[in-house]
Structures are given as structure tokens and as C-alpha cells.
Short mmCIF file of C-alpha atoms in Angstrom, two decimals:
data_model
loop_
_atom_site.label_atom_id
_atom_site.label_comp_id
_atom_site.label_asym_id
_atom_site.label_seq_id
_atom_site.Cartn_x
_atom_site.Cartn_y
_atom_site.Cartn_z
CA UNK A 1 16.77 -10.30 -15.28
CA UNK A 2 15.64 -7.02 -14.00
CA UNK A 3 18.10 -4.24 -14.75
CA UNK A 4 17.32 -0.82 -13.28
CA UNK A 5 19.01 1.70 -15.42
CA UNK A 6 16.42 4.34 -15.01
CA UNK A 7 14.92 4.58 -11.54
CA UNK A 8 11.84 6.41 -12.92
CA UNK A 9 11.00 3.13 -14.62
CA UNK A 10 10.74 1.11 -11.18
CA UNK A 11 7.99 1.62 -8.72
CA UNK A 12 9.46 -0.60 -6.09
CA UNK A 13 6.34 -2.82 -5.99
CA UNK A 14 8.31 -6.03 -5.03
CA UNK A 15 6.46 -8.27 -7.60
CA UNK A 16 9.74 -9.38 -9.07
CA UNK A 17 11.09 -10.31 -5.52
CA UNK A 18 8.03 -12.46 -4.82
CA UNK A 19 8.06 -14.37 -8.04
CA UNK A 20 11.73 -15.28 -7.87
CA UNK A 21 11.96 -19.01 -6.89
CA UNK A 22 15.62 -18.72 -6.29
CA UNK A 23 15.48 -15.89 -3.78
CA UNK A 24 17.94 -13.99 -6.13
CA UNK A 25 16.13 -10.56 -5.75
CA UNK A 26 16.25 -8.49 -2.57
CA UNK A 27 14.94 -4.97 -2.20
CA UNK A 28 17.33 -2.42 -0.83
CA UNK A 29 16.99 1.39 -0.24
CA UNK A 30 18.91 3.89 -2.25
CA UNK A 31 20.43 7.16 -0.98
CA UNK A 32 16.93 8.74 -1.23
CA UNK A 33 15.28 5.95 0.88
CA UNK A 34 13.36 4.21 -1.95
CA UNK A 35 13.41 0.48 -2.50
CA UNK A 36 14.82 -0.94 -5.64
CA UNK A 37 15.57 -4.65 -6.55
CA UNK A 38 19.07 -6.00 -6.29
CA UNK A 39 20.02 -9.13 -8.23
CA UNK A 40 22.32 -11.82 -6.77
CA UNK A 41 23.85 -13.00 -10.04
CA UNK A 42 25.27 -16.17 -8.32
CA UNK A 43 21.51 -17.24 -7.52
CA UNK A 44 19.80 -15.78 -10.78
CA UNK A 45 19.11 -18.37 -13.66
CA UNK A 46 18.05 -15.71 -16.04
CA UNK A 47 14.54 -17.31 -16.35
CA UNK A 48 12.93 -13.87 -17.05
CA UNK A 49 9.98 -14.27 -14.60
CA UNK A 50 10.86 -10.93 -12.83
CA UNK A 51 10.37 -9.19 -16.14
CA UNK A 52 7.10 -10.83 -16.82
CA UNK A 53 5.52 -9.56 -13.63
CA UNK A 54 6.97 -6.06 -13.83
CA UNK A 55 3.95 -3.65 -14.23
CA UNK A 56 6.35 -1.15 -15.93
CA UNK A 57 7.85 -3.29 -18.69
CA UNK A 58 4.47 -4.69 -20.02
CA UNK A 59 0.77 -4.01 -19.53
CA UNK A 60 -1.46 -6.84 -17.97
CA UNK A 61 -3.16 -7.71 -21.21
CA UNK A 62 -5.15 -10.63 -19.80
CA UNK A 63 -7.16 -8.31 -17.62
CA UNK A 64 -10.57 -7.41 -19.13
CA UNK A 65 -12.18 -4.19 -17.99
CA UNK A 66 -14.86 -1.85 -19.34
CA UNK A 67 -14.12 -0.01 -22.51
CA UNK A 68 -15.89 3.06 -20.96
CA UNK A 69 -15.39 3.54 -17.13
CA UNK A 70 -18.48 3.37 -15.03
CA UNK A 71 -18.39 6.19 -12.62
CA UNK A 72 -20.16 6.68 -9.30
CA UNK A 73 -19.95 9.19 -6.52
CA UNK A 74 -20.36 8.16 -2.91
CA UNK A 75 -19.45 8.57 0.67
CA UNK A 76 -19.85 6.69 4.00
CA UNK A 77 -23.06 7.48 5.94
CA UNK A 78 -21.30 6.37 9.09
CA UNK A 79 -19.95 9.63 10.58
CA UNK A 80 -17.20 8.05 12.65
CA UNK A 81 -15.80 6.07 9.71
CA UNK A 82 -16.06 9.10 7.32
CA UNK A 83 -14.40 11.37 9.73
CA UNK A 84 -11.50 8.89 10.39
CA UNK A 85 -10.95 8.27 6.66
CA UNK A 86 -8.79 10.36 4.45
CA UNK A 87 -11.70 11.00 2.08
CA UNK A 88 -15.13 9.84 2.08
CA UNK A 89 -14.73 6.46 3.79
CA UNK A 90 -15.64 4.25 0.65
CA UNK A 91 -12.78 1.91 1.22
CA UNK A 92 -13.94 1.15 4.81
CA UNK A 93 -17.43 0.42 3.60
CA UNK A 94 -16.14 -1.94 0.90
CA UNK A 95 -13.97 -3.81 3.34
CA UNK A 96 -16.84 -4.26 5.86
CA UNK A 97 -18.93 -5.80 3.10
CA UNK A 98 -16.04 -8.10 2.25
CA UNK A 99 -15.56 -9.06 5.92
CA UNK A 100 -19.18 -10.14 5.90
CA UNK A 101 -18.03 -12.68 3.13
CA UNK A 102 -15.09 -13.86 5.40
CA UNK A 103 -12.67 -12.18 3.11
CA UNK A 104 -9.16 -11.33 3.61
CA UNK A 105 -8.39 -7.53 3.37
CA UNK A 106 -5.08 -6.33 1.95
CA UNK A 107 -3.97 -2.83 2.70
CA UNK A 108 -1.26 -0.54 4.29
CA UNK A 109 -0.49 -0.02 7.99
CA UNK A 110 2.14 1.78 9.89
CA UNK A 111 4.90 -0.15 11.71
CA UNK A 112 6.01 0.90 15.04
CA UNK A 113 9.08 2.59 13.44
CA UNK A 114 6.64 4.59 11.31
CA UNK A 115 7.54 2.76 8.08
CA UNK A 116 4.56 1.37 6.18
CA UNK A 117 3.89 -2.34 5.00
CA UNK A 118 0.94 -4.07 3.50
CA UNK A 119 -0.75 -6.83 5.42
CA UNK A 120 -3.44 -9.50 4.45
CA UNK A 121 -5.72 -10.13 7.29
CA UNK A 122 -9.41 -11.26 7.95
CA UNK A 123 -9.61 -9.68 11.33
CA UNK A 124 -12.15 -6.74 11.27
CA UNK A 125 -10.32 -5.24 14.14
CA UNK A 126 -7.28 -4.27 11.88
CA UNK A 127 -9.64 -2.11 9.74
CA UNK A 128 -8.80 1.23 11.67
CA UNK A 129 -5.17 0.64 11.07
CA UNK A 130 -5.57 -0.07 7.25
CA UNK A 131 -8.00 2.83 7.02
CA UNK A 132 -6.58 6.31 5.71
CA UNK A 133 -3.88 7.22 3.13
CA UNK A 134 -0.23 6.70 4.27
CA UNK A 135 1.52 8.75 1.48
CA UNK A 136 4.69 6.49 1.81
CA UNK A 137 6.11 3.75 -0.25
CA UNK A 138 4.94 0.47 1.46
CA UNK A 139 6.59 -2.90 1.65
CA UNK A 140 4.82 -5.62 -0.33
CA UNK A 141 7.32 -8.28 0.51
CA UNK A 142 5.59 -11.77 0.50
CA UNK A 143 2.06 -10.31 -0.13
CA UNK A 144 1.75 -11.34 -3.82
CA UNK A 145 2.50 -14.93 -3.01
CA UNK A 146 0.24 -14.82 0.23
CA UNK A 147 -2.75 -13.43 -1.95
CA UNK A 148 -2.17 -16.05 -4.60
CA UNK A 149 -2.27 -18.86 -1.96
CA UNK A 150 -5.48 -17.48 -0.40
CA UNK A 151 -7.13 -17.29 -3.82
CA UNK A 152 -6.01 -20.70 -4.81
CA UNK A 153 -7.67 -22.03 -1.58
CA UNK A 154 -10.86 -20.42 -2.43
CA UNK A 155 -10.82 -17.50 -0.06
CA UNK A 156 -12.18 -14.10 -0.85
CA UNK A 157 -9.58 -11.39 -1.14
CA UNK A 158 -10.01 -7.68 -1.15
CA UNK A 159 -6.85 -5.92 -1.94
CA UNK A 160 -6.34 -2.08 -1.91
CA UNK A 161 -3.02 -0.42 -2.96
CA UNK A 162 -1.55 2.00 -5.41
CA UNK A 163 -2.35 1.55 -9.09
CA UNK A 164 1.30 0.12 -9.66
CA UNK A 165 0.78 -2.53 -6.79
CA UNK A 166 -2.65 -3.55 -8.12
CA UNK A 167 -1.27 -3.84 -11.68
CA UNK A 168 1.69 -5.90 -10.41
CA UNK A 169 -0.69 -8.17 -8.50
CA UNK A 170 -2.60 -8.97 -11.67
CA UNK A 171 0.69 -9.45 -13.53
CA UNK A 172 1.85 -11.72 -10.73
CA UNK A 173 -1.30 -13.75 -10.81
CA UNK A 174 -1.33 -14.10 -14.62
CA UNK A 175 -5.04 -14.94 -14.62
CA UNK A 176 -8.25 -13.59 -13.32
CA UNK A 177 -9.83 -14.96 -10.04
CA UNK A 178 -13.50 -14.54 -9.49
CA UNK A 179 -12.77 -14.40 -5.68
CA UNK A 180 -10.39 -11.37 -6.09
CA UNK A 181 -11.63 -7.77 -5.73
CA UNK A 182 -9.16 -4.94 -5.93
CA UNK A 183 -9.20 -1.13 -5.30
CA UNK A 184 -6.73 1.47 -6.23
CA UNK A 185 -6.86 5.31 -6.24
CA UNK A 186 -5.49 8.29 -8.14
CA UNK A 187 -1.86 8.31 -7.41
CA UNK A 188 0.70 11.26 -7.90
CA UNK A 189 3.57 9.16 -6.49
CA UNK A 190 4.69 7.93 -3.05
CA UNK A 191 7.14 9.89 -0.67
CA UNK A 192 10.45 8.43 0.55
CA UNK A 193 10.28 6.58 3.82
CA UNK A 194 13.76 7.83 4.69
CA UNK A 195 12.71 11.56 4.41
CA UNK A 196 9.43 10.70 6.41
CA UNK A 197 11.37 9.03 9.17
CA UNK A 198 13.78 11.85 9.40
CA UNK A 199 10.77 14.23 9.89
CA UNK A 200 9.28 11.96 12.51
CA UNK A 201 12.49 11.77 14.45
CA UNK A 202 12.63 15.49 14.53
CA UNK A 203 9.06 15.74 15.89
CA UNK A 204 9.75 13.06 18.45
CA UNK A 205 12.84 15.05 19.69
CA UNK A 206 10.90 18.14 19.67
CA UNK A 207 7.92 16.73 21.69
CA UNK A 208 9.88 14.56 23.89
CA UNK A 209 8.11 11.30 23.27
CA UNK A 210 7.48 8.61 20.79
CA UNK A 211 4.74 9.05 18.25
CA UNK A 212 1.83 6.71 18.84
CA UNK A 213 -0.50 7.76 15.93
CA UNK A 214 -0.16 9.57 12.67
CA UNK A 215 -3.05 10.85 10.63
CA UNK A 216 -2.69 12.72 7.28
CA UNK A 217 -5.60 14.98 6.43
CA UNK A 218 -7.04 14.82 9.92
CA UNK A 219 -10.61 16.14 9.86
CA UNK A 220 -11.13 17.23 13.36
CA UNK A 221 -10.47 20.81 12.28
CA UNK A 222 -12.62 20.60 9.23
CA UNK A 223 -12.77 19.24 5.68
CA UNK A 224 -10.89 22.12 4.05
CA UNK A 225 -8.04 22.67 6.42
CA UNK A 226 -6.10 19.58 5.28
CA UNK A 227 -3.44 18.81 7.92
CA UNK A 228 -1.30 16.15 9.52
CA UNK A 229 -1.96 15.01 13.08
CA UNK A 230 0.42 13.32 15.36
CA UNK A 231 -0.28 12.04 18.90
CA UNK A 232 2.64 11.23 21.19
CA UNK A 233 2.94 8.91 24.11
CA UNK A 234 3.20 11.79 26.60
CA UNK A 235 -0.31 13.09 25.62
CA UNK A 236 0.95 15.94 23.44
CA UNK A 237 -0.43 16.46 19.88
CA UNK A 238 1.21 18.04 16.81
CA UNK A 239 -0.85 19.47 13.84
CA UNK A 240 0.54 20.66 10.62
CA UNK A 241 -1.55 22.72 8.42
CA UNK A 242 -1.33 22.11 4.60
#
């Protein structure tokens, strides 16, 4: 069974929770607000499946990729998409191409309480919510299983997540699917949802209203002035320079 003795060796991807057929693994937050698996030993049969899907314990050796990466540089020509994106808008353009194939898109969105979770949807109207980096640990509960079901049904799936989440997905699936496309990004780690919620609670008290939209690296003040923009229900706006 999964034994977390060194928290730096767990990324909180939730693959072990999804693979457990006995519902013996639940994810709970620690004092810093990060999710870690907790094992119900009364339900656990010690089958070892949780360890087999862990992206930290073992590499996904069944995945074949280029020996030498093929590198391209690109950005979205659509001004509105590029400005609304964290970087150059490539994810949105890839997602739009996949929507044309009736694909399901997996990506992170904000909840109303400002936490972050992954969704799987074939509704193009959800793209603006999925677009842009969130910089928080996102919940992947049930998503690996949902993706596998879509793939087995022959549906196209385009999944975007952190490198550890994408790695965990391939470990969970245990084989290649021609109808699966994945997209990750250079990641330096995720921030604690607990710390971010404390920060948002402070802003909402300060501005006297609920935050309705959060945008990291908002570009309305230019590309080089990286900032965080928050819009509030009372019409006020907060901008934090880098």
C-alpha cells in the first residue's frame, strides 16, 4: 500500500485514489493545505495497485516518445485568445482543434470557493474557464477513471495538466490510446490551496465583496508587467504587480 513517509515524494495527483476498487484511499489536506492519501486499513487488501499507478515510484515505461524532442515555437493569432491566456494561447488553439473532433477536454477550473479542480467536458463554452494557469494544486478525483471510460468508448480526449498528473494518467491507463492527446508544461511546483484561500479571504474582506474572477499574469497592463487581477461582485478590481 501507499506509505507517505516523505511528503516530497507525493505530488497529490489522486491516481492511487482513483485506482482503488475498495475505496480505501481518501485524500485529505495536511497542515499546509496540500492533499495527501490516507489509507483505510480496514478496507485495504494490499493489492498494490496504488503503488503501480504512482508517478513517483516508477516511470511509465510503456509510453514511447521521441528520443530527441521536436521543438516548435508558436502563439495564437487570435488576439482575444492570446491576451486572455497566461502565455501565447497555444492550449486554447489545440483545444479548439480537438472540439472540432467532438473531443472531451480535460483541464483545471476555479470552483466558486476559489479552489481548483479538473473537469472533463466536450462543451466549448467551458474553454474560457479552463484557459490560463491557476498555480494551485488541483483536485483530480474521479478524473482518471472518467478519462479511461471515454477512451474505451472511442471518444477523443485532450487532457492538459501538470507533468505529474499527465504521468499519473499514463500509469493509470497502463497502455497507449490512439484517441488520447495530452499536454503538460514546465512546472516548478504548485502552491497551497490553503494559503491561497487565506489570501483571497483577506482580499474579499478588504474589498467588501466576493471575488468573481481571478486571473494570474493578466495582460491588460502589458506583457512584461506580470500581475494578478481579481474582479469583485461590487465592481471593484484588484491588481497585484509581480
